[in-house]
Amino acid sequence: MAVLESHIDVRGAAFAQNLRFHREEIARLRERLRAAATGGRDAHIRRHRARGKWLVRERINFIVDDGTPFLELSPLAAWGQYGNEVPGAGIVTGVGIVAGRPCMFIANDATVKGGSFFHETVKKHVRAQEIAQRLRLPCLYLVDCGGAYLPEQDRVFPDKDHFGNSFHRQCRMSQDGIPQLSAVFGGCTAGGAYIPALSDEVIMVRGNARIHLGGPSIVKIAINETVDGETLGGAEMHTRVSGVSDYLADDEAQALALLRQVVAKLPPEPGALALVPPLAPRPPRYDPAELDGIVPADPKQPYDAREIIARLLDGSEFHEFKPLWGETLVTGFGVLHGQPVAVLANNGALIAEASLKGAHFIELANQRGVPLLFLHNIAGFMVGSEAERAGIAKHSAKMVYAQSCARVPKLSLVVGGSYGAGNYGMCGRGFEPEFLFAWPSARVATMSADIASNVMTELARSNLRGPADEARVAEVERQVREQYARQSDPYYATSRLWDDGLIEPSASRDVLGLALALAMRRSVPQTATPVYRM
């Protein structure tokens, strides 16, 4: 397989300028991740610890296998919303290895609004279940949950993708033989009570864990019964009397040890679900740390997507498909951490030839059972009279169609812009990739702020009768530019779970490698597929 040759001067002024820009972005990302983990709630954390309780990430660190990674998902969910008082949406989700088996963790953070569910909390919880269901990952619920946040009830309770859907998924996964296991560390009130109640096995911690459909105050109002929380739904009662709980732990360490034992005793997985790659992993020829300086600070400045590919793939080896045709889309086969992969990366707007090339390549990968990796930096499909006469509408639709119907696992990484229908062709969020991550330089919107402001300015001028009111037109431009700049910001996107998390460029190879290994657990139908030449 051909080895990519980098043309980047890593000692040059341009690389240094790009590196400074991205290092500043990385520093901002790290600071916000720290704030989401423990920032701004010292009093809540002190009260939490005074009750003998651990922080949510301490629980996860205790139970996962030593020396193995934890792939946390959407750690900045709800960032910038609710006055930044709901960091991480009050829940931690991600994939970790327990007793040699990858498991999906769904863990409430009781230091954030008592672990109550906001709109983004539900969305994050359900997204984790969606991944677990598709990849057949046991779900470990570390429960410390206050139920729905009542002022948000209309965005949490009644709709099909709201809180009830998480219980529906839990039941269906259990039916499909995907273990649903709960360890309860604090209160589980109202809807929160159903997380353990619907689990296959339940562990409760003596003195802190409680499960009740209605807390003492509701019981008092509903039936005029006065009862304390421990008597109503404590661990002792549910383990010895009601049978809601299967195991009683004296403290959190014992509860987590019991949970680990339960996972270890699960029936062995089929060999096909193992995380061992088919090939021996090899490092790239070029240092992945250099990814921090590849993409220019100015999004309008072009770069060669092969420079990113060379720092992701094993040995920097890449068998490029149709290198001399449809050149605004780079396509080809390689290996990532020992796993064969088919890469599509943008090198400009998707013209008709590039769209056809993409559709052809996707079908080729699909026929061969090779997972797809999309590297987004796309302004969209080409527009204009020449493009329309060349059939861009039908040819771009072919790429969208091929990508939508591909049966192989799909991963997306947004490294720059991901605009308009280009986001669709490159497997954006709406097309259900197994995982979608983004760099802090990512931008996702229908179009860039520059183009949107120009479009709306022209519309404003055309709607004015008589001489243009330039002050009004300028105000329209300002408002549109501000809106698009704010809404295409990567933190705006990740806050709303349009991705599975922002990652540092230099971490991309390892994050994608782990995500790819997990994605390959999904069963792929073996139906023969023809490849239609475009």
Short mmCIF file of C-alpha atoms in Angstrom, two decimals:
data_model
loop_
_atom_site.label_atom_id
_atom_site.label_comp_id
_atom_site.label_asym_id
_atom_site.label_seq_id
_atom_site.Cartn_x
_atom_site.Cartn_y
_atom_site.Cartn_z
CA MET A 1 0.00 0.00 0.00
CA ALA A 2 1.31 3.48 -0.88
CA VAL A 3 2.70 5.60 1.94
CA LEU A 4 1.47 9.19 2.09
CA GLU A 5 4.18 11.81 2.02
CA SER A 6 3.63 14.92 4.09
CA HIS A 7 4.45 18.31 2.59
CA ILE A 8 4.00 20.20 5.86
CA ASP A 9 7.06 21.93 7.27
CA VAL A 10 6.54 21.34 10.98
CA ARG A 11 9.33 23.83 11.72
CA GLY A 12 7.88 26.52 9.46
CA ALA A 13 6.08 29.75 10.34
CA ALA A 14 2.69 28.60 8.98
CA PHE A 15 2.70 25.44 11.10
CA ALA A 16 3.74 27.44 14.17
CA GLN A 17 0.90 29.91 13.61
CA ASN A 18 -1.64 27.11 13.23
CA LEU A 19 -0.23 25.38 16.30
CA ARG A 20 -0.61 28.51 18.45
CA PHE A 21 -4.22 28.90 17.37
CA HIS A 22 -5.15 25.29 18.08
CA ARG A 23 -3.23 25.15 21.35
CA GLU A 24 -5.30 28.12 22.54
CA GLU A 25 -8.45 26.28 21.49
CA ILE A 26 -7.24 23.15 23.28
CA ALA A 27 -6.51 25.10 26.46
CA ARG A 28 -10.04 26.51 26.37
CA LEU A 29 -11.46 23.01 25.85
CA ARG A 30 -9.49 21.58 28.77
CA GLU A 31 -10.58 24.38 31.08
CA ARG A 32 -14.23 23.87 30.19
CA LEU A 33 -13.93 20.13 30.67
CA ARG A 34 -12.48 20.75 34.16
CA ALA A 35 -15.32 23.12 34.95
CA ALA A 36 -17.91 20.59 33.81
CA ALA A 37 -16.34 17.86 35.94
CA THR A 38 -16.11 19.63 39.30
CA GLY A 39 -16.23 23.40 38.87
CA GLY A 40 -18.58 25.87 40.51
CA ARG A 41 -20.24 23.57 43.04
CA ASP A 42 -17.81 23.17 45.93
CA ALA A 43 -20.56 23.29 48.56
CA HIS A 44 -22.53 20.53 46.82
CA ILE A 45 -19.41 18.38 46.55
CA ARG A 46 -18.61 18.86 50.26
CA ARG A 47 -22.15 17.86 51.22
CA HIS A 48 -21.94 14.87 48.87
CA ARG A 49 -18.70 13.65 50.46
CA ALA A 50 -20.05 14.26 53.98
CA ARG A 51 -22.65 11.61 53.24
CA GLY A 52 -19.90 9.10 52.45
CA LYS A 53 -20.54 9.34 48.73
CA TRP A 54 -17.99 9.40 45.91
CA LEU A 55 -18.00 11.67 42.89
CA VAL A 56 -19.41 10.11 39.77
CA ARG A 57 -16.09 9.81 37.88
CA GLU A 58 -14.46 8.31 40.98
CA ARG A 59 -17.05 5.54 40.86
CA ILE A 60 -16.28 4.86 37.21
CA ASN A 61 -12.52 4.94 37.77
CA PHE A 62 -12.88 2.42 40.61
CA ILE A 63 -14.76 -0.19 38.60
CA VAL A 64 -13.09 -0.08 35.15
CA ASP A 65 -10.13 -2.35 34.45
CA ASP A 66 -6.76 -0.86 35.36
CA GLY A 67 -4.87 0.66 32.45
CA THR A 68 -7.86 0.75 30.11
CA PRO A 69 -9.37 3.89 28.55
CA PHE A 70 -12.76 5.39 29.31
CA LEU A 71 -14.42 6.94 26.25
CA GLU A 72 -16.57 9.67 27.78
CA LEU A 73 -19.43 10.97 25.64
CA SER A 74 -20.73 14.55 25.45
CA PRO A 75 -18.96 15.83 28.59
CA LEU A 76 -19.98 19.41 27.70
CA ALA A 77 -23.69 18.71 27.25
CA ALA A 78 -25.78 21.74 28.36
CA TRP A 79 -22.66 23.96 28.33
CA GLY A 80 -23.69 27.62 28.25
CA GLN A 81 -27.33 26.83 29.03
CA TYR A 82 -29.26 27.28 32.30
CA GLY A 83 -26.70 29.84 33.44
CA ASN A 84 -24.08 27.06 33.29
CA GLU A 85 -25.65 25.49 36.39
CA VAL A 86 -26.14 22.06 34.77
CA PRO A 87 -22.59 21.02 33.78
CA GLY A 88 -22.46 17.84 31.75
CA ALA A 89 -26.27 17.85 31.88
CA GLY A 90 -25.90 16.26 35.33
CA ILE A 91 -24.92 12.86 33.98
CA VAL A 92 -21.76 11.06 32.84
CA THR A 93 -21.97 8.57 29.99
CA GLY A 94 -19.30 6.62 28.16
CA VAL A 95 -17.74 3.26 27.38
CA GLY A 96 -15.33 1.54 29.77
CA ILE A 97 -13.89 -1.95 30.12
CA VAL A 98 -15.08 -3.98 33.13
CA ALA A 99 -13.73 -7.50 33.66
CA GLY A 100 -12.51 -7.46 30.09
CA ARG A 101 -15.90 -6.52 28.63
CA PRO A 102 -16.80 -3.11 27.14
CA CYS A 103 -19.79 -1.63 28.98
CA MET A 104 -21.84 1.53 28.60
CA PHE A 105 -21.88 3.64 31.77
CA ILE A 106 -24.88 5.87 32.48
CA ALA A 107 -24.10 7.59 35.76
CA ASN A 108 -25.99 10.41 37.49
CA ASP A 109 -24.04 13.29 39.03
CA ALA A 110 -25.93 14.16 42.21
CA THR A 111 -23.77 17.26 42.76
CA VAL A 112 -25.63 18.82 39.79
CA LYS A 113 -29.23 19.61 40.74
CA GLY A 114 -29.44 16.37 42.70
CA GLY A 115 -29.00 14.32 39.53
CA SER A 116 -32.32 15.58 38.15
CA PHE A 117 -33.16 15.18 34.47
CA PHE A 118 -33.19 18.21 32.18
CA HIS A 119 -33.90 18.07 28.45
CA GLU A 120 -30.23 17.54 27.64
CA THR A 121 -29.91 14.94 30.43
CA VAL A 122 -32.58 12.81 28.80
CA LYS A 123 -31.02 13.32 25.37
CA LYS A 124 -27.60 12.25 26.66
CA HIS A 125 -29.04 9.26 28.55
CA VAL A 126 -30.97 8.06 25.49
CA ARG A 127 -27.98 8.59 23.17
CA ALA A 128 -25.88 6.34 25.41
CA GLN A 129 -28.61 3.70 25.34
CA GLU A 130 -28.85 4.00 21.55
CA ILE A 131 -25.13 3.26 21.20
CA ALA A 132 -25.36 0.40 23.71
CA GLN A 133 -28.30 -1.13 21.87
CA ARG A 134 -26.61 -0.99 18.47
CA LEU A 135 -23.26 -2.28 19.71
CA ARG A 136 -24.65 -4.76 22.27
CA LEU A 137 -22.92 -3.18 25.26
CA PRO A 138 -24.11 -4.06 28.77
CA CYS A 139 -25.53 -0.96 30.47
CA LEU A 140 -24.23 -0.10 33.93
CA TYR A 141 -26.49 2.46 35.60
CA LEU A 142 -24.79 4.21 38.53
CA VAL A 143 -27.95 5.71 39.95
CA ASP A 144 -28.15 8.84 42.11
CA CYS A 145 -31.16 10.46 40.54
CA GLY A 146 -33.77 12.99 41.56
CA GLY A 147 -36.07 12.21 38.62
CA ALA A 148 -37.35 14.84 36.21
CA TYR A 149 -36.53 18.47 36.93
CA LEU A 150 -40.10 19.65 37.41
CA PRO A 151 -39.80 23.14 35.84
CA GLU A 152 -38.61 21.36 32.66
CA GLN A 153 -41.41 18.76 32.68
CA ASP A 154 -42.76 19.68 29.23
CA ARG A 155 -39.28 19.12 27.70
CA VAL A 156 -38.59 15.95 29.70
CA PHE A 157 -41.74 13.93 30.24
CA PRO A 158 -44.33 13.40 27.49
CA ASP A 159 -42.69 13.05 24.06
CA LYS A 160 -41.40 9.91 22.37
CA ASP A 161 -37.74 10.86 22.86
CA HIS A 162 -38.23 12.01 26.45
CA PHE A 163 -37.71 10.24 29.78
CA GLY A 164 -40.18 7.45 29.05
CA ASN A 165 -38.24 6.42 25.96
CA SER A 166 -35.23 5.59 28.14
CA PHE A 167 -37.36 3.02 30.00
CA HIS A 168 -38.67 1.65 26.71
CA ARG A 169 -35.10 1.16 25.49
CA GLN A 170 -34.09 -0.42 28.78
CA CYS A 171 -36.86 -3.01 28.50
CA ARG A 172 -36.10 -3.76 24.85
CA MET A 173 -32.39 -4.19 25.51
CA SER A 174 -33.08 -6.60 28.35
CA GLN A 175 -35.41 -8.52 26.05
CA ASP A 176 -32.60 -8.69 23.46
CA GLY A 177 -30.19 -10.15 26.01
CA ILE A 178 -28.19 -6.96 26.61
CA PRO A 179 -27.59 -6.84 30.39
CA GLN A 180 -29.11 -3.94 32.32
CA LEU A 181 -27.43 -3.58 35.71
CA SER A 182 -27.91 -0.92 38.38
CA ALA A 183 -25.98 0.16 41.46
CA VAL A 184 -27.93 2.69 43.52
CA PHE A 185 -25.91 5.22 45.54
CA GLY A 186 -28.50 7.85 46.45
CA GLY A 187 -32.12 8.78 45.97
CA CYS A 188 -34.18 7.41 43.06
CA THR A 189 -37.46 9.27 43.04
CA ALA A 190 -40.46 9.05 40.70
CA GLY A 191 -39.24 8.23 37.18
CA GLY A 192 -35.73 7.77 38.54
CA ALA A 193 -37.01 4.74 40.47
CA TYR A 194 -37.67 2.89 37.23
CA ILE A 195 -33.99 2.84 36.24
CA PRO A 196 -33.18 0.22 38.91
CA ALA A 197 -36.67 -1.27 38.93
CA LEU A 198 -36.35 -2.18 35.24
CA SER A 199 -32.80 -3.50 35.59
CA ASP A 200 -31.89 -7.19 35.48
CA GLU A 201 -29.95 -6.98 38.76
CA VAL A 202 -29.83 -4.23 41.39
CA ILE A 203 -27.35 -3.33 44.14
CA MET A 204 -28.17 -0.75 46.85
CA VAL A 205 -25.86 0.99 49.33
CA ARG A 206 -26.96 0.84 52.94
CA GLY A 207 -27.86 4.21 54.48
CA ASN A 208 -27.75 6.31 51.28
CA ALA A 209 -29.62 4.47 48.54
CA ARG A 210 -33.37 4.93 48.33
CA ILE A 211 -35.97 3.95 45.76
CA HIS A 212 -39.52 5.26 45.90
CA LEU A 213 -42.08 6.26 43.30
CA GLY A 214 -43.19 9.07 45.59
CA GLY A 215 -41.00 10.62 48.28
CA PRO A 216 -42.12 11.34 51.86
CA SER A 217 -43.60 14.74 50.94
CA ILE A 218 -45.69 13.26 48.11
CA VAL A 219 -46.84 10.40 50.34
CA LYS A 220 -47.93 12.92 52.97
CA ILE A 221 -49.93 14.93 50.45
CA ALA A 222 -51.38 11.92 48.59
CA ILE A 223 -52.44 9.63 51.43
CA ASN A 224 -51.66 11.65 54.58
CA GLU A 225 -49.05 9.14 55.71
CA THR A 226 -46.01 10.39 57.60
CA VAL A 227 -42.94 8.32 56.85
CA ASP A 228 -39.22 8.93 56.63
CA GLY A 229 -37.22 8.23 53.47
CA GLU A 230 -35.29 5.26 54.86
CA THR A 231 -38.44 3.46 56.02
CA LEU A 232 -40.22 4.30 52.77
CA GLY A 233 -37.57 3.13 50.34
CA GLY A 234 -34.19 2.45 51.97
CA ALA A 235 -31.71 -0.21 50.93
CA GLU A 236 -32.43 -2.47 53.92
CA MET A 237 -36.16 -2.49 53.23
CA HIS A 238 -35.85 -3.08 49.47
CA THR A 239 -33.29 -5.87 49.90
CA ARG A 240 -34.93 -7.66 52.82
CA VAL A 241 -38.65 -6.86 52.39
CA SER A 242 -39.78 -5.69 48.94
CA GLY A 243 -37.18 -7.57 46.87
CA VAL A 244 -36.65 -4.57 44.58
CA SER A 245 -32.92 -4.85 45.33
CA ASP A 246 -30.91 -8.04 44.88
CA TYR A 247 -27.75 -7.14 46.84
CA LEU A 248 -27.06 -4.97 49.89
CA ALA A 249 -23.69 -3.18 50.06
CA ASP A 250 -22.25 -1.57 53.16
CA ASP A 251 -20.56 1.22 51.18
CA GLU A 252 -19.85 2.39 47.66
CA ALA A 253 -16.65 0.39 47.28
CA GLN A 254 -18.50 -2.82 48.06
CA ALA A 255 -21.35 -1.90 45.73
CA LEU A 256 -18.96 -1.32 42.85
CA ALA A 257 -17.08 -4.54 43.64
CA LEU A 258 -20.39 -6.44 43.56
CA LEU A 259 -21.29 -4.79 40.24
CA ARG A 260 -17.94 -5.82 38.83
CA GLN A 261 -18.57 -9.41 39.98
CA VAL A 262 -21.95 -9.42 38.24
CA VAL A 263 -20.34 -8.27 34.99
CA ALA A 264 -17.56 -10.86 35.33
CA LYS A 265 -20.16 -13.63 35.67
CA LEU A 266 -22.07 -12.70 32.54
CA PRO A 267 -22.00 -15.38 29.81
CA PRO A 268 -18.94 -15.07 27.55
CA GLU A 269 -19.36 -12.93 24.48
CA PRO A 270 -18.98 -14.44 21.00
CA GLY A 271 -15.44 -14.05 19.68
CA ALA A 272 -16.74 -11.75 16.95
CA LEU A 273 -17.49 -9.12 19.59
CA ALA A 274 -13.93 -9.01 20.93
CA LEU A 275 -12.05 -5.71 20.66
CA VAL A 276 -8.96 -7.39 19.19
CA PRO A 277 -8.33 -5.92 15.70
CA PRO A 278 -7.73 -8.23 12.73
CA LEU A 279 -4.30 -6.69 12.01
CA ALA A 280 -1.40 -5.73 14.26
CA PRO A 281 -1.62 -1.97 14.96
CA ARG A 282 1.29 0.20 13.79
CA PRO A 283 1.99 3.88 14.48
CA PRO A 284 1.68 6.38 11.62
CA ARG A 285 4.83 7.50 9.87
CA TYR A 286 4.02 11.04 11.04
CA ASP A 287 3.39 12.02 14.66
CA PRO A 288 -0.36 12.40 15.47
CA ALA A 289 0.63 15.27 17.80
CA GLU A 290 1.27 17.29 14.63
CA LEU A 291 -2.49 17.31 14.00
CA ASP A 292 -2.62 20.28 16.37
CA GLY A 293 -0.92 22.39 13.69
CA ILE A 294 -2.26 21.07 10.37
CA VAL A 295 -5.54 22.95 9.92
CA PRO A 296 -5.12 26.72 9.32
CA ALA A 297 -6.58 29.17 11.81
CA ASP A 298 -8.36 30.90 8.89
CA PRO A 299 -11.15 28.52 7.77
CA LYS A 300 -11.03 30.04 4.28
CA GLN A 301 -7.44 28.92 3.80
CA PRO A 302 -7.25 25.53 2.04
CA TYR A 303 -5.13 22.58 3.12
CA ASP A 304 -4.68 19.03 1.89
CA ALA A 305 -6.83 16.53 3.78
CA ARG A 306 -4.17 13.89 3.13
CA GLU A 307 -2.05 15.61 5.79
CA ILE A 308 -4.66 14.60 8.38
CA ILE A 309 -5.02 11.10 6.96
CA ALA A 310 -1.24 10.60 7.09
CA ARG A 311 -1.31 11.17 10.86
CA LEU A 312 -4.29 8.90 11.52
CA LEU A 313 -3.64 5.70 9.57
CA ASP A 314 -1.26 2.90 10.50
CA GLY A 315 2.07 3.40 8.75
CA SER A 316 0.53 6.45 7.01
CA GLU A 317 -0.40 3.93 4.30
CA PHE A 318 -3.32 4.87 2.08
CA HIS A 319 -4.62 3.22 -1.08
CA GLU A 320 -6.31 6.19 -2.71
CA PHE A 321 -9.35 5.53 -4.88
CA LYS A 322 -9.75 7.66 -8.06
CA PRO A 323 -6.98 10.11 -7.10
CA LEU A 324 -7.19 11.95 -10.46
CA TRP A 325 -10.96 12.43 -10.65
CA GLY A 326 -13.39 14.33 -8.43
CA GLU A 327 -10.39 15.75 -6.60
CA THR A 328 -12.37 17.79 -4.06
CA LEU A 329 -13.13 14.53 -2.25
CA VAL A 330 -10.26 12.29 -1.11
CA THR A 331 -11.26 8.63 -0.83
CA GLY A 332 -9.26 5.51 -0.09
CA PHE A 333 -8.58 2.48 2.07
CA GLY A 334 -6.23 2.20 5.02
CA VAL A 335 -5.88 0.72 8.51
CA LEU A 336 -6.54 2.49 11.82
CA HIS A 337 -5.23 0.80 14.99
CA GLY A 338 -5.26 -2.54 13.16
CA GLN A 339 -8.79 -2.15 11.78
CA PRO A 340 -9.33 -1.71 8.00
CA VAL A 341 -11.18 1.52 7.26
CA ALA A 342 -12.50 3.40 4.24
CA VAL A 343 -11.83 7.15 4.47
CA LEU A 344 -13.68 10.05 2.84
CA ALA A 345 -12.17 13.52 3.41
CA ASN A 346 -13.11 16.89 1.95
CA ASN A 347 -10.65 18.89 -0.15
CA GLY A 348 -13.12 21.56 -1.23
CA ALA A 349 -16.78 21.84 -2.23
CA LEU A 350 -18.39 18.65 -3.45
CA ILE A 351 -18.75 19.01 -7.23
CA ALA A 352 -20.68 16.53 -9.37
CA GLU A 353 -17.65 14.34 -10.06
CA ALA A 354 -16.68 14.24 -6.38
CA SER A 355 -20.25 13.31 -5.41
CA LEU A 356 -20.29 10.42 -7.88
CA LYS A 357 -16.87 9.33 -6.70
CA GLY A 358 -18.09 9.37 -3.10
CA ALA A 359 -21.17 7.30 -3.94
CA HIS A 360 -19.07 4.76 -5.88
CA PHE A 361 -16.52 4.48 -3.06
CA ILE A 362 -19.17 4.08 -0.35
CA GLU A 363 -20.76 1.23 -2.30
CA LEU A 364 -17.35 -0.37 -2.75
CA ALA A 365 -16.63 -0.21 1.00
CA ASN A 366 -20.13 -1.46 1.77
CA GLN A 367 -19.71 -4.45 -0.53
CA ARG A 368 -16.40 -5.36 1.15
CA GLY A 369 -17.65 -4.84 4.70
CA VAL A 370 -15.16 -2.05 5.45
CA PRO A 371 -16.33 0.62 7.94
CA LEU A 372 -16.52 4.23 6.76
CA LEU A 373 -14.71 7.22 8.30
CA PHE A 374 -15.85 10.70 7.21
CA LEU A 375 -13.52 13.67 7.83
CA HIS A 376 -15.64 16.82 7.50
CA ASN A 377 -14.41 20.15 6.19
CA ILE A 378 -17.09 21.00 3.70
CA ALA A 379 -18.76 24.22 2.57
CA GLY A 380 -21.46 22.14 0.87
CA PHE A 381 -22.24 20.84 -2.60
CA MET A 382 -21.32 23.15 -5.47
CA VAL A 383 -23.91 25.70 -6.56
CA GLY A 384 -24.34 27.78 -9.73
CA SER A 385 -25.70 27.35 -13.25
CA GLU A 386 -22.76 25.26 -14.42
CA ALA A 387 -23.10 22.91 -11.44
CA GLU A 388 -26.85 22.57 -11.93
CA ARG A 389 -26.45 21.78 -15.63
CA ALA A 390 -23.90 19.14 -14.64
CA GLY A 391 -26.60 17.53 -12.46
CA ILE A 392 -25.31 18.39 -9.00
CA ALA A 393 -28.80 17.87 -7.51
CA LYS A 394 -29.10 14.25 -8.64
CA HIS A 395 -25.41 13.42 -8.19
CA SER A 396 -25.24 14.81 -4.65
CA ALA A 397 -28.42 12.85 -3.90
CA LYS A 398 -26.63 9.67 -5.02
CA MET A 399 -23.91 10.23 -2.43
CA VAL A 400 -26.50 10.95 0.28
CA TYR A 401 -28.41 7.83 -0.78
CA ALA A 402 -25.33 5.58 -0.80
CA GLN A 403 -24.20 6.89 2.59
CA SER A 404 -27.68 6.53 4.12
CA CYS A 405 -28.08 2.94 2.96
CA ALA A 406 -24.55 1.73 3.77
CA ARG A 407 -24.82 -1.20 6.18
CA VAL A 408 -21.25 -0.99 7.47
CA PRO A 409 -20.42 1.03 10.61
CA LYS A 410 -19.91 4.75 10.05
CA LEU A 411 -17.81 7.24 12.04
CA SER A 412 -17.60 11.00 11.53
CA LEU A 413 -15.03 13.56 12.65
CA VAL A 414 -15.72 17.25 12.03
CA VAL A 415 -12.37 19.01 11.73
CA GLY A 416 -13.53 22.26 10.09
CA GLY A 417 -16.81 23.45 8.62
CA SER A 418 -19.70 21.07 8.03
CA TYR A 419 -22.25 23.15 6.21
CA GLY A 420 -25.57 22.57 4.48
CA ALA A 421 -26.15 19.43 2.45
CA GLY A 422 -22.42 18.76 2.66
CA ASN A 423 -23.07 17.73 6.28
CA TYR A 424 -25.64 15.26 4.97
CA GLY A 425 -23.41 13.75 2.30
CA MET A 426 -20.59 13.36 4.84
CA CYS A 427 -22.77 11.51 7.37
CA GLY A 428 -23.76 14.21 9.83
CA ARG A 429 -25.71 13.60 13.02
CA GLY A 430 -29.00 13.04 11.23
CA PHE A 431 -27.59 10.00 9.43
CA GLU A 432 -26.85 8.04 12.60
CA PRO A 433 -23.11 7.39 12.51
CA GLU A 434 -22.03 5.04 15.28
CA PHE A 435 -19.95 7.91 16.71
CA LEU A 436 -19.49 11.55 15.73
CA PHE A 437 -16.74 13.68 17.29
CA ALA A 438 -15.55 17.20 16.53
CA TRP A 439 -12.46 19.35 16.96
CA PRO A 440 -12.66 22.71 18.74
CA SER A 441 -12.24 24.24 15.25
CA ALA A 442 -15.46 22.63 14.01
CA ARG A 443 -18.40 24.63 12.69
CA VAL A 444 -21.82 23.11 11.93
CA ALA A 445 -24.62 25.14 10.33
CA THR A 446 -26.73 25.45 7.20
CA MET A 447 -24.08 27.87 5.89
CA SER A 448 -21.25 30.06 7.16
CA ALA A 449 -21.95 33.36 8.89
CA ASP A 450 -20.48 35.25 5.90
CA ILE A 451 -22.75 33.59 3.35
CA ALA A 452 -25.84 33.72 5.57
CA SER A 453 -25.40 37.45 6.23
CA ASN A 454 -24.95 38.14 2.50
CA VAL A 455 -28.04 36.11 1.61
CA MET A 456 -30.22 37.81 4.21
CA THR A 457 -28.86 41.24 3.30
CA GLU A 458 -29.86 40.72 -0.34
CA LEU A 459 -33.29 39.50 0.73
CA ALA A 460 -33.70 42.56 2.97
CA ARG A 461 -32.81 44.87 0.08
CA SER A 462 -35.21 43.13 -2.30
CA ASN A 463 -38.08 43.41 0.20
CA LEU A 464 -37.62 47.15 0.73
CA ARG A 465 -39.78 49.44 -1.34
CA GLY A 466 -38.05 52.44 -2.76
CA PRO A 467 -34.46 53.40 -1.90
CA ALA A 468 -32.73 50.91 0.35
CA ASP A 469 -32.58 51.83 4.01
CA GLU A 470 -28.91 51.01 4.49
CA ALA A 471 -29.13 51.33 8.26
CA ARG A 472 -31.88 48.70 8.36
CA VAL A 473 -29.97 46.47 5.95
CA ALA A 474 -26.85 46.80 8.09
CA GLU A 475 -28.83 45.81 11.18
CA VAL A 476 -30.15 42.70 9.40
CA GLU A 477 -26.59 41.79 8.45
CA ARG A 478 -25.36 42.29 12.01
CA GLN A 479 -28.13 40.17 13.53
CA VAL A 480 -27.69 37.32 11.06
CA ARG A 481 -23.92 37.33 11.41
CA GLU A 482 -24.22 37.24 15.20
CA GLN A 483 -26.80 34.45 15.12
CA TYR A 484 -24.81 32.22 12.77
CA ALA A 485 -21.51 32.86 14.53
CA ARG A 486 -23.10 31.92 17.86
CA GLN A 487 -25.07 28.92 16.64
CA SER A 488 -22.23 27.43 14.58
CA ASP A 489 -19.80 27.62 17.51
CA PRO A 490 -18.58 24.11 18.46
CA TYR A 491 -19.61 24.59 22.09
CA TYR A 492 -23.14 25.51 21.02
CA ALA A 493 -23.25 22.26 19.02
CA THR A 494 -21.80 19.96 21.67
CA SER A 495 -24.01 21.54 24.35
CA ARG A 496 -27.02 20.33 22.36
CA LEU A 497 -25.51 16.90 21.67
CA TRP A 498 -25.10 17.42 17.93
CA ASP A 499 -21.91 15.42 18.42
CA ASP A 500 -20.59 12.87 20.90
CA GLY A 501 -17.98 15.24 22.24
CA LEU A 502 -15.21 17.70 21.36
CA ILE A 503 -11.76 16.11 21.23
CA GLU A 504 -8.22 17.43 20.84
CA PRO A 505 -6.84 16.98 17.31
CA SER A 506 -3.80 15.05 18.58
CA ALA A 507 -6.14 12.58 20.36
CA SER A 508 -8.09 11.81 17.19
CA ARG A 509 -6.25 8.65 16.21
CA ASP A 510 -6.75 6.99 19.61
CA VAL A 511 -10.35 8.15 20.04
CA LEU A 512 -11.28 7.00 16.55
CA GLY A 513 -9.41 3.74 17.06
CA LEU A 514 -11.42 2.92 20.18
CA ALA A 515 -14.68 4.07 18.59
CA LEU A 516 -13.94 1.97 15.51
CA ALA A 517 -13.24 -1.14 17.59
CA LEU A 518 -16.55 -0.64 19.40
CA ALA A 519 -18.43 0.10 16.17
CA MET A 520 -17.27 -3.20 14.67
CA ARG A 521 -19.32 -5.02 17.32
CA ARG A 522 -22.45 -4.10 15.36
CA SER A 523 -23.68 -6.98 13.23
CA VAL A 524 -23.61 -6.18 9.52
CA PRO A 525 -25.99 -8.06 7.17
CA GLN A 526 -24.04 -10.25 4.77
CA THR A 527 -26.33 -9.64 1.80
CA ALA A 528 -24.35 -9.35 -1.44
CA THR A 529 -24.33 -5.81 -2.82
CA PRO A 530 -23.48 -4.82 -6.39
CA VAL A 531 -21.34 -1.75 -7.05
CA TYR A 532 -22.90 0.57 -9.61
CA ARG A 533 -20.26 2.47 -11.53
CA MET A 534 -21.10 6.15 -11.46
#
